[in-house]
Amino acid sequence: MMGVQKIPKRRVMVIEPKKTMIVDKEKHRQKRVAAYCRVSTDSEEQLNSYANQKRVYTEMIAAKPEWEFAGLYADEGITGTLAKKRDEFKKMIQACLAGKIDYIITKSVSRFARNTVECLEYVRMLRAHGIGIYFEEQNIDTLKSDSELYLVIYAGFAQSESESISRNVTWSVRKKYEEGKPSFSYKKWLGYRRGDDGEPEIVPEEAEIVKRIFRMYLAGETLRSISNALQSEHIDIPGKEIDFSLGMIRNILKNERYCGDCILQKTVTVDCISKVRKKNEGEAPMYLVENSHPAIISREIFNRTQEEMSRRNAKSPQSHKRAITASGRHSRYALTDVLICGECGSRYKRCTWTSGGRKRIVWRCVSRLDYGKKYCSNSITVPEETLHQAIVRALNKFNSEDQITYLTLMRATIGEAIGLNGGSDEIDLLERRIDALNQKMLQMVTESVELGEDVEKHEAIFRELSEEIQQLHKRISTIQRSMDSDAEAQKRMDEIQKTIDERTLNSDKYDDSIVRQMVECIRAYGDKRVEVIFGGGIVVEESLDDTSKEH
């Protein structure tokens, strides 16, 4: 007689956005602003001449401390109806996509493009990359929330209809997610097919390939060697798009669905018109559905695989990434990404001075280099060695004055590099948030009593706060369970502490990796001092020695 098979109960849990100490360097950087115009070769009016417009726009942009001139693009005597006939326009778009331009100024919508459909396409494409356009005559800034309304007038009401449909579809999909109802794309999902009941069903032959991939990886094989091995076998799976590429192998090993679980809403739609999707970083809730379908591998094997991937990634920590310069190229120097002039807001540039056959490395304000004293009259030239020493002193001062915050920030950055997600630091943050919400509720009750108001008047707010507190408690429980069940947690914490101890022993040496991981911005001022701004907004001031003021 066959035994009764016990089916695990389906559970749905909300996955809260990850709490982390973010280093935000973008808010301290100048915008690279370009100008676009179309001029007529037949016109003799100075206002429409290339030279005059270049002067006007250069002065307009250079006069703003938060802007940096990124060039003038002008097409002469060419129609504006089609972008493919305007070479300078195409150059400007390419520069935008290459990361060399942050903002564009142009005289009017008609100067930018007379083909309104094409105009909207370029506006939306650039806005999706965070690049805005300012139309002077219409006073429209495409980065502002209401700018689309004015532009859409030229193209009718098609977008409004699309957005309405998109909102309805999004609402229905999110309601399904809240109920723990995942959707599956079987065409690209190795190991499963749609069963007669509409639910996922394991395909034994494909499941064996999935198990083999996990075994090979845990046995020490690389992603590349696994990919090469499977591709060399020319495995044919009818009806499915399976190529065993490097990316596919990585996705299989990271896909929680192979252990029977589903994380819903990992990505969100950025724009319903362009249909561009991005990783969900807190824009919408995510949901974890446990035991949503039959598992091919056990959770133990899946968790061991994630640990092994984190261990291998730790060999190439994120601190070795290169900084991106204003020109869109990569720099070997971390300071290129964070050092700016406290007087005019321009970035600093690494330069080599040669005097008497002796070379000397210094950092100088770009605005001062390009325009002299016209827009920045009080910047200083800082020798690199002096700058490094000041940063080291600031780091040590930060450590000595607020060691707890320093170590928390250091653990957060190193932990993120080796894949440590959710720990005691996050629990502390969540508990402080719960305390703050409880205090808010108590204060509202007290104020209502003092004013003689009916407490039920605030029932909706109380319910909202109570639900948030409940979700925070669930997140804490999830983290604690993860920490308790993770046999490698202590080993990873020891790894983090070892890294911190090594850096403590070398506290008198400048380290580019620390600057990349922990520093948001460094401002250099004309009175021979620097402000070092760490992740979380902590500011430490330090003096500069051996600096020379420019004349």
Coordinates of C-alpha atoms in Angstrom, one line a residue:
M1 CA 0.0 0.0 0.0
M2 CA 1.4 3.3 -1.0
G3 CA 2.0 6.0 1.7
V4 CA 0.3 9.3 1.7
Q5 CA 2.6 12.1 0.3
K6 CA 2.6 15.2 2.5
I7 CA 2.4 18.4 0.4
P8 CA 4.2 21.4 2.0
K9 CA 1.8 24.3 2.8
R10 CA 2.2 27.4 0.5
R11 CA 3.4 30.5 2.4
V12 CA 3.6 34.1 1.1
M13 CA 5.9 36.7 2.7
V14 CA 6.7 40.3 1.8
I15 CA 10.3 41.0 1.1
E16 CA 11.1 44.5 2.3
P17 CA 13.6 46.7 0.4
K18 CA 17.2 46.2 1.5
K19 CA 18.4 48.7 4.0
T20 CA 22.0 49.9 3.3
M21 CA 24.3 52.8 3.8
I22 CA 24.4 54.2 0.2
V23 CA 27.3 56.2 -1.1
D24 CA 25.7 58.7 -3.5
K25 CA 28.4 60.5 -5.5
E26 CA 26.1 61.8 -8.2
K27 CA 24.5 64.6 -6.0
H28 CA 27.9 66.3 -5.6
R29 CA 28.9 66.2 -9.3
Q30 CA 28.5 69.1 -11.8
K31 CA 26.0 68.5 -14.6
R32 CA 27.6 68.3 -18.1
V33 CA 25.4 70.6 -20.2
A34 CA 25.5 70.9 -24.0
A35 CA 23.6 73.2 -26.3
Y36 CA 21.9 72.4 -29.7
C37 CA 20.9 74.8 -32.4
R38 CA 20.1 74.9 -36.1
V39 CA 21.5 77.9 -38.0
S40 CA 20.9 79.1 -41.6
T41 CA 24.0 79.6 -43.8
D42 CA 22.0 82.3 -45.7
S43 CA 21.1 84.4 -42.7
E44 CA 23.3 87.4 -41.8
E45 CA 21.7 88.0 -38.4
Q46 CA 24.2 87.7 -35.6
L47 CA 21.7 86.1 -33.3
N48 CA 21.5 83.1 -35.6
S49 CA 25.2 82.8 -36.2
Y50 CA 27.1 79.8 -35.0
A51 CA 29.9 81.9 -33.3
N52 CA 27.4 84.1 -31.5
Q53 CA 25.3 81.2 -30.2
K54 CA 28.4 79.4 -29.0
R55 CA 29.4 82.5 -27.0
V56 CA 25.9 82.9 -25.6
Y57 CA 25.5 79.3 -24.5
T58 CA 29.1 79.0 -23.3
E59 CA 28.7 82.0 -21.0
M60 CA 25.2 80.9 -19.9
I61 CA 26.5 77.4 -18.9
A62 CA 29.8 78.5 -17.4
A63 CA 28.1 81.1 -15.2
K64 CA 26.3 78.4 -13.3
P65 CA 28.5 76.7 -10.7
E66 CA 26.5 73.5 -10.9
W67 CA 27.0 73.2 -14.7
E68 CA 29.9 72.2 -16.8
F69 CA 30.0 73.1 -20.6
A70 CA 29.9 69.9 -22.6
G71 CA 29.9 71.4 -26.1
L72 CA 27.8 73.1 -28.8
Y73 CA 26.2 71.1 -31.6
A74 CA 24.8 73.0 -34.6
D75 CA 23.4 71.9 -38.0
E76 CA 23.6 74.5 -40.7
G77 CA 20.7 75.0 -43.2
I78 CA 19.3 71.5 -42.7
T79 CA 15.7 70.5 -42.2
G80 CA 14.7 69.5 -38.7
T81 CA 12.1 67.0 -39.7
L82 CA 14.4 64.0 -39.8
A83 CA 17.2 63.3 -37.3
K84 CA 19.1 61.1 -39.8
K85 CA 19.8 64.1 -42.0
R86 CA 21.4 66.1 -39.1
D87 CA 25.0 64.9 -38.4
E88 CA 25.6 67.2 -35.4
F89 CA 22.3 66.1 -33.8
K90 CA 23.3 62.4 -34.2
K91 CA 26.7 63.2 -32.7
M92 CA 25.0 64.8 -29.7
I93 CA 22.7 61.8 -29.1
Q94 CA 25.7 59.5 -29.3
A95 CA 27.6 61.6 -26.8
C96 CA 24.5 61.4 -24.5
L97 CA 24.3 57.6 -24.7
A98 CA 28.1 57.4 -24.1
G99 CA 27.6 59.2 -20.8
K100 CA 29.3 62.5 -21.8
I101 CA 26.2 64.8 -21.5
D102 CA 23.7 65.1 -18.6
Y103 CA 21.5 68.0 -19.9
I104 CA 20.7 69.8 -23.2
I105 CA 19.6 73.4 -23.8
T106 CA 17.9 74.4 -27.1
K107 CA 15.9 77.4 -28.3
S108 CA 12.6 75.7 -29.0
V109 CA 10.8 72.4 -29.8
S110 CA 10.9 73.3 -33.5
R111 CA 14.7 73.8 -33.4
F112 CA 15.1 70.5 -31.8
A113 CA 12.8 68.6 -34.2
R114 CA 9.8 69.4 -36.3
N115 CA 8.8 65.8 -36.6
T116 CA 6.8 65.6 -33.3
V117 CA 6.8 61.8 -33.1
E118 CA 10.5 61.7 -33.5
C119 CA 10.9 64.5 -31.0
L120 CA 9.0 62.5 -28.4
E121 CA 11.0 59.4 -29.1
Y122 CA 14.3 61.2 -28.5
V123 CA 13.0 63.0 -25.4
R124 CA 11.8 59.7 -23.9
M125 CA 15.0 57.9 -24.8
L126 CA 17.2 60.5 -23.2
R127 CA 15.0 60.8 -20.1
A128 CA 15.2 57.0 -19.6
H129 CA 19.0 57.6 -19.4
G130 CA 18.4 60.5 -16.9
I131 CA 19.2 63.2 -19.5
G132 CA 16.9 66.3 -19.6
I133 CA 16.3 68.8 -22.4
Y134 CA 15.3 72.5 -21.7
F135 CA 13.3 74.3 -24.4
E136 CA 13.9 78.0 -23.8
E137 CA 10.9 79.4 -25.7
Q138 CA 8.3 77.0 -24.3
N139 CA 10.0 76.9 -20.8
I140 CA 9.8 73.1 -20.8
D141 CA 12.2 71.0 -18.8
T142 CA 11.7 67.3 -19.8
L143 CA 12.9 66.1 -16.4
K144 CA 10.0 67.8 -14.7
S145 CA 6.9 65.8 -14.1
D146 CA 4.6 68.1 -16.1
S147 CA 6.8 68.5 -19.2
E148 CA 5.4 65.4 -20.9
L149 CA 2.0 67.0 -20.9
Y150 CA 3.1 69.9 -23.1
L151 CA 5.0 67.7 -25.5
V152 CA 2.2 65.2 -25.8
I153 CA -0.1 67.9 -27.1
Y154 CA 1.8 67.8 -30.3
A155 CA 1.3 64.0 -30.7
G156 CA -2.3 63.7 -29.5
F157 CA -3.6 61.7 -26.6
A158 CA -2.2 58.3 -27.6
Q159 CA 0.1 58.2 -24.6
S160 CA -2.7 58.9 -22.1
E161 CA -4.5 55.8 -23.4
S162 CA -1.4 53.7 -23.2
E163 CA -0.7 54.8 -19.6
S164 CA -4.2 54.1 -18.6
I165 CA -4.0 50.5 -20.0
S166 CA -0.6 50.1 -18.4
R167 CA -1.9 51.1 -15.0
N168 CA -4.8 48.6 -15.2
V169 CA -2.5 45.8 -16.3
T170 CA 0.0 46.7 -13.5
W171 CA -2.8 46.7 -10.9
S172 CA -4.1 43.3 -11.9
V173 CA -0.6 41.8 -12.0
R174 CA 0.3 43.2 -8.6
K175 CA -3.0 41.9 -7.1
K176 CA -2.0 38.4 -8.3
Y177 CA 1.4 38.8 -6.7
E178 CA -0.1 39.8 -3.4
E179 CA -2.1 36.6 -3.5
G180 CA 1.1 34.6 -4.1
K181 CA 0.1 33.7 -7.7
P182 CA 3.3 33.6 -9.8
S183 CA 3.5 33.5 -13.6
F184 CA 5.9 31.2 -15.5
S185 CA 7.6 31.5 -18.9
Y186 CA 8.1 27.9 -19.9
K187 CA 9.8 28.7 -23.2
K188 CA 13.0 29.8 -21.4
W189 CA 12.6 27.8 -18.2
L190 CA 14.7 24.6 -18.3
G191 CA 13.3 21.7 -16.3
Y192 CA 9.6 22.5 -16.3
R193 CA 6.5 22.4 -18.6
R194 CA 2.9 23.4 -18.1
G195 CA 0.9 20.5 -16.6
D196 CA -2.6 19.5 -17.5
D197 CA -3.9 21.5 -14.5
G198 CA -2.0 24.6 -15.7
E199 CA 0.6 24.4 -12.9
P200 CA 4.4 23.7 -13.4
E201 CA 5.3 20.1 -14.0
I202 CA 8.9 18.7 -13.8
V203 CA 10.4 17.3 -17.1
P204 CA 12.7 14.5 -15.8
E205 CA 15.2 14.7 -18.7
E206 CA 15.6 18.5 -18.3
A207 CA 15.6 18.3 -14.5
E208 CA 18.7 16.0 -14.7
I209 CA 20.5 18.7 -16.7
V210 CA 19.6 21.3 -14.0
K211 CA 20.9 19.0 -11.2
R212 CA 24.0 18.3 -13.2
I213 CA 24.7 22.1 -13.5
F214 CA 24.4 22.6 -9.7
R215 CA 26.6 19.5 -9.0
M216 CA 29.3 20.7 -11.4
Y217 CA 29.4 24.2 -9.9
L218 CA 29.6 22.8 -6.3
A219 CA 32.4 20.4 -7.4
G220 CA 34.5 23.4 -8.4
E221 CA 33.7 23.9 -12.1
T222 CA 33.6 27.5 -13.3
L223 CA 30.6 29.0 -15.1
R224 CA 32.6 29.1 -18.3
S225 CA 33.6 25.4 -18.1
I226 CA 30.0 24.3 -17.4
S227 CA 28.8 26.4 -20.4
N228 CA 31.5 25.0 -22.7
A229 CA 30.8 21.4 -21.6
L230 CA 27.0 21.6 -22.2
Q231 CA 27.4 23.5 -25.5
S232 CA 29.8 20.9 -26.8
E233 CA 27.2 18.2 -26.3
H234 CA 24.7 20.0 -28.7
I235 CA 21.7 19.2 -26.5
D236 CA 18.5 19.9 -28.3
I237 CA 15.4 20.8 -26.4
P238 CA 12.4 21.2 -28.8
G239 CA 10.2 24.2 -28.2
K240 CA 12.6 26.0 -25.8
E241 CA 15.1 28.7 -26.3
I242 CA 18.0 27.1 -24.4
D243 CA 21.6 27.9 -25.5
F244 CA 23.6 27.1 -22.2
S245 CA 25.4 30.5 -22.5
L246 CA 27.5 31.9 -19.6
G247 CA 24.6 34.2 -18.6
M248 CA 22.1 31.4 -18.7
I249 CA 24.2 29.1 -16.5
R250 CA 24.5 32.0 -14.0
N251 CA 20.8 32.6 -14.0
I252 CA 20.0 29.0 -13.4
L253 CA 22.3 28.8 -10.4
K254 CA 20.8 32.0 -8.9
N255 CA 17.1 31.1 -9.7
E256 CA 15.2 30.3 -6.5
R257 CA 12.5 28.6 -8.5
Y258 CA 14.5 25.5 -8.8
C259 CA 14.1 24.8 -5.1
G260 CA 10.3 25.3 -5.3
D261 CA 10.1 29.0 -4.2
C262 CA 9.2 32.2 -6.2
I263 CA 10.3 35.8 -5.6
L264 CA 7.7 38.0 -7.3
Q265 CA 8.2 41.4 -8.8
K266 CA 12.0 41.4 -9.1
T267 CA 11.8 44.0 -11.8
V268 CA 9.5 47.0 -12.4
T269 CA 8.6 48.9 -15.6
V270 CA 10.3 52.3 -15.8
D271 CA 8.2 53.7 -18.6
C272 CA 5.1 52.2 -20.1
I273 CA 5.9 53.8 -23.5
S274 CA 9.4 52.4 -24.0
K275 CA 8.6 49.3 -22.0
V276 CA 12.0 49.5 -20.3
R277 CA 12.3 47.4 -17.1
K278 CA 14.8 47.7 -14.2
K279 CA 15.7 45.9 -11.1
N280 CA 13.2 46.5 -8.3
E281 CA 15.2 48.6 -5.7
G282 CA 12.3 49.5 -3.5
E283 CA 9.9 51.0 -6.1
A284 CA 7.4 48.3 -5.4
P285 CA 7.0 45.4 -2.8
M286 CA 8.5 42.0 -3.6
Y287 CA 6.9 38.8 -2.4
L288 CA 8.4 35.4 -1.5
V289 CA 6.2 32.5 -2.2
E290 CA 7.5 29.3 -0.6
N291 CA 6.6 25.8 -1.9
S292 CA 4.8 27.4 -4.9
H293 CA 5.6 24.4 -7.2
P294 CA 7.6 21.1 -7.2
A295 CA 11.3 21.5 -6.5
I296 CA 14.1 20.1 -8.7
I297 CA 16.9 20.7 -6.1
S298 CA 16.8 21.0 -2.3
R299 CA 17.0 24.3 -0.5
E300 CA 20.2 23.1 1.1
I301 CA 21.9 22.6 -2.3
F302 CA 20.5 26.0 -3.5
N303 CA 21.8 27.8 -0.4
R304 CA 25.2 26.1 -0.6
T305 CA 25.4 27.3 -4.3
Q306 CA 24.7 30.9 -3.3
E307 CA 27.4 30.7 -0.6
E308 CA 29.9 29.4 -3.1
M309 CA 29.0 32.1 -5.6
S310 CA 29.5 34.7 -2.9
R311 CA 32.8 33.1 -1.9
R312 CA 34.1 33.2 -5.5
N313 CA 33.0 36.8 -6.0
A314 CA 34.8 37.8 -2.8
K315 CA 38.1 37.1 -4.7
S316 CA 37.4 40.1 -6.9
P317 CA 35.9 42.6 -4.4
Q318 CA 33.9 45.6 -5.7
S319 CA 36.6 48.0 -4.4
H320 CA 38.6 47.2 -7.6
K321 CA 36.0 48.8 -9.9
R322 CA 37.1 51.9 -11.8
A323 CA 35.7 55.3 -11.4
I324 CA 33.8 57.0 -14.4
T325 CA 35.1 60.4 -15.4
A326 CA 33.1 63.4 -16.8
S327 CA 34.3 62.4 -20.3
G328 CA 32.6 59.0 -20.0
R329 CA 36.0 57.2 -19.8
H330 CA 37.2 55.1 -16.8
S331 CA 39.8 56.4 -14.4
R332 CA 42.3 54.4 -12.3
Y333 CA 42.0 57.0 -9.6
A334 CA 39.2 57.0 -7.0
L335 CA 39.6 60.8 -6.4
T336 CA 38.6 61.6 -10.0
D337 CA 35.1 60.4 -9.0
V338 CA 34.7 62.3 -5.7
L339 CA 37.0 65.3 -5.6
I340 CA 35.4 68.6 -6.4
C341 CA 36.1 72.3 -6.0
G342 CA 34.4 73.8 -2.9
E343 CA 34.5 77.3 -4.6
C344 CA 32.8 76.7 -8.0
G345 CA 31.6 73.1 -7.8
S346 CA 33.7 71.8 -10.7
R347 CA 35.5 68.5 -10.5
Y348 CA 39.3 68.3 -9.9
K349 CA 41.7 66.8 -12.4
R350 CA 45.0 64.9 -11.8
C351 CA 47.9 66.8 -13.5
T352 CA 51.6 66.3 -13.8
W353 CA 53.8 69.4 -13.3
T354 CA 57.4 69.3 -14.5
S355 CA 59.9 71.8 -13.1
G356 CA 63.7 71.5 -13.4
G357 CA 63.4 68.0 -14.7
R358 CA 61.4 66.9 -11.7
K359 CA 57.9 65.7 -12.0
R360 CA 55.2 66.5 -9.5
I361 CA 51.6 65.1 -9.3
V362 CA 48.9 67.7 -8.3
W363 CA 45.1 68.0 -8.4
R364 CA 43.6 71.1 -10.0
C365 CA 40.1 72.6 -10.6
V366 CA 38.9 71.9 -14.1
S367 CA 37.0 75.2 -14.4
R368 CA 40.3 77.0 -13.4
L369 CA 42.2 75.0 -16.0
D370 CA 39.7 75.8 -18.8
Y371 CA 38.7 79.4 -18.0
G372 CA 41.4 80.8 -15.6
K373 CA 40.0 83.1 -12.9
K374 CA 36.8 84.0 -14.8
Y375 CA 34.5 81.5 -13.1
C376 CA 36.7 80.3 -10.2
S377 CA 39.0 82.8 -8.7
N378 CA 39.9 81.1 -5.4
S379 CA 40.6 77.5 -6.0
I380 CA 43.8 75.8 -4.9
T381 CA 46.3 73.4 -6.4
V382 CA 46.8 70.4 -4.1
P383 CA 49.8 68.1 -4.3
E384 CA 48.7 64.5 -4.4
E385 CA 50.7 63.3 -1.5
T386 CA 49.3 66.2 0.7
L387 CA 45.8 65.3 -0.4
H388 CA 46.3 61.6 0.4
Q389 CA 47.6 62.4 3.9
A390 CA 44.6 64.7 4.6
I391 CA 42.2 62.0 3.6
V392 CA 44.0 59.4 5.8
R393 CA 43.8 61.8 8.8
A394 CA 40.1 62.4 8.1
L395 CA 39.4 58.6 8.0
N396 CA 41.3 58.1 11.3
K397 CA 39.5 61.1 12.9
F398 CA 36.2 59.6 11.8
N399 CA 37.2 56.3 13.3
S400 CA 38.3 57.7 16.6
E401 CA 35.3 60.1 17.0
D402 CA 32.6 57.7 16.0
Q403 CA 34.0 54.2 15.9
I404 CA 30.6 52.5 15.9
T405 CA 29.4 54.4 12.8
Y406 CA 32.8 53.8 11.1
L407 CA 32.7 50.1 11.7
T408 CA 29.0 49.8 10.7
L409 CA 29.8 51.6 7.4
M410 CA 32.9 49.5 6.8
R411 CA 31.0 46.3 7.5
A412 CA 28.2 47.4 5.2
T413 CA 30.5 48.1 2.3
I414 CA 32.6 44.9 2.7
G415 CA 29.6 42.8 3.5
E416 CA 27.9 43.9 0.3
A417 CA 31.1 43.1 -1.7
I418 CA 31.1 39.5 -0.4
G419 CA 27.4 39.0 -0.6
L420 CA 26.3 39.2 3.0
N421 CA 22.7 40.2 3.0
G422 CA 20.8 41.1 6.1
G423 CA 22.4 40.9 9.5
S424 CA 22.5 42.3 13.0
D425 CA 23.1 45.9 11.7
E426 CA 19.9 45.7 9.6
I427 CA 18.0 44.3 12.5
D428 CA 19.1 47.3 14.6
L429 CA 17.9 49.7 11.9
L430 CA 14.5 47.9 11.7
E431 CA 14.1 47.9 15.4
R432 CA 14.8 51.7 15.6
R433 CA 12.2 52.2 12.9
I434 CA 9.7 50.2 14.9
D435 CA 10.4 52.3 18.0
A436 CA 10.0 55.5 16.0
L437 CA 6.6 54.3 14.6
N438 CA 5.4 53.3 18.1
Q439 CA 6.4 56.8 19.4
K440 CA 4.5 58.4 16.5
M441 CA 1.3 56.5 17.3
L442 CA 1.6 57.3 21.0
Q443 CA 2.1 61.0 20.2
M444 CA -0.9 61.1 17.9
V445 CA -3.1 59.5 20.6
T446 CA -1.8 62.0 23.2
E447 CA -2.5 65.0 21.0
S448 CA -6.0 63.7 20.1
V449 CA -6.8 63.4 23.8
E450 CA -5.4 66.9 24.6
L451 CA -7.4 68.5 21.7
G452 CA -10.6 66.5 22.6
E453 CA -10.6 64.8 19.2
D454 CA -12.1 61.4 18.5
V455 CA -9.2 58.9 18.3
E456 CA -11.2 57.0 15.6
K457 CA -10.7 60.1 13.4
H458 CA -7.1 58.8 12.8
E459 CA -8.0 55.2 12.4
A460 CA -6.7 55.0 8.8
I461 CA -3.3 56.3 9.8
F462 CA -3.1 54.0 12.9
R463 CA -3.9 51.1 10.6
E464 CA -1.2 52.1 8.1
L465 CA 1.4 52.5 10.9
S466 CA 0.4 49.2 12.5
E467 CA 0.7 47.3 9.2
E468 CA 4.2 48.8 8.6
I469 CA 5.3 47.7 12.1
Q470 CA 3.9 44.2 11.4
Q471 CA 5.9 44.0 8.1
L472 CA 9.1 45.2 9.9
H473 CA 8.7 42.5 12.5
K474 CA 8.2 39.9 9.7
R475 CA 11.4 41.1 8.1
I476 CA 13.3 40.8 11.4
S477 CA 12.0 37.3 11.8
T478 CA 13.1 36.4 8.3
I479 CA 16.6 37.8 8.9
Q480 CA 16.9 35.9 12.2
R481 CA 15.8 32.7 10.6
S482 CA 18.4 33.2 7.9
M483 CA 21.1 33.9 10.4
D484 CA 20.2 30.9 12.5
S485 CA 20.1 28.5 9.6
D486 CA 23.2 29.8 7.8
A487 CA 26.1 27.6 8.9
E488 CA 28.6 29.9 7.1
A489 CA 27.4 33.2 8.7
Q490 CA 30.1 33.3 11.4
K491 CA 32.7 32.4 8.8
R492 CA 31.7 35.4 6.7
M493 CA 31.6 37.7 9.7
D494 CA 35.1 36.6 10.5
E495 CA 36.1 37.4 6.9
I496 CA 34.7 40.9 7.3
Q497 CA 36.5 41.4 10.6
K498 CA 39.7 40.2 9.2
T499 CA 39.5 42.8 6.4
I500 CA 38.8 45.5 8.9
D501 CA 41.7 44.4 11.1
E502 CA 44.1 44.5 8.1
R503 CA 43.0 48.1 7.2
T504 CA 43.3 49.1 10.9
L505 CA 47.0 47.9 10.9
N506 CA 47.6 50.1 7.8
S507 CA 45.7 53.1 9.0
D508 CA 48.5 55.5 8.1
K509 CA 48.4 54.5 4.4
Y510 CA 46.2 55.9 1.7
D511 CA 44.0 53.3 0.0
D512 CA 41.9 53.9 -3.2
S513 CA 39.6 51.0 -2.4
I514 CA 38.4 52.7 0.9
V515 CA 37.7 55.9 -0.9
R516 CA 35.7 54.1 -3.5
Q517 CA 33.7 52.2 -0.9
M518 CA 33.1 54.7 1.8
V519 CA 33.5 58.3 0.5
E520 CA 30.6 60.2 -1.3
C521 CA 32.4 63.4 -1.9
I522 CA 35.5 65.5 -1.0
R523 CA 35.4 69.3 -1.3
A524 CA 38.6 71.3 -1.5
Y525 CA 38.3 75.0 -0.4
G526 CA 40.5 78.0 -1.0
D527 CA 41.4 78.4 2.7
K528 CA 43.4 75.2 2.6
R529 CA 40.9 72.7 4.0
V530 CA 38.9 69.7 2.7
E531 CA 35.6 68.3 3.7
V532 CA 35.4 64.5 3.4
I533 CA 31.7 63.3 3.2
F534 CA 31.2 59.6 4.0
G535 CA 28.2 57.4 3.2
G536 CA 25.2 58.4 5.3
G537 CA 26.2 62.1 5.1
I538 CA 28.8 62.1 7.9
V539 CA 31.2 65.1 7.3
V540 CA 34.8 65.3 8.6
E541 CA 36.9 68.4 8.0
E542 CA 40.7 68.3 7.7
S543 CA 43.3 71.0 6.9
L544 CA 45.7 70.8 3.9
D545 CA 49.4 71.5 4.3
D546 CA 51.9 72.3 1.5
T547 CA 49.3 73.6 -0.9
S548 CA 49.8 76.4 -3.4
K549 CA 47.1 79.0 -4.2
E550 CA 46.9 79.7 -8.0
H551 CA 47.7 83.2 -9.3

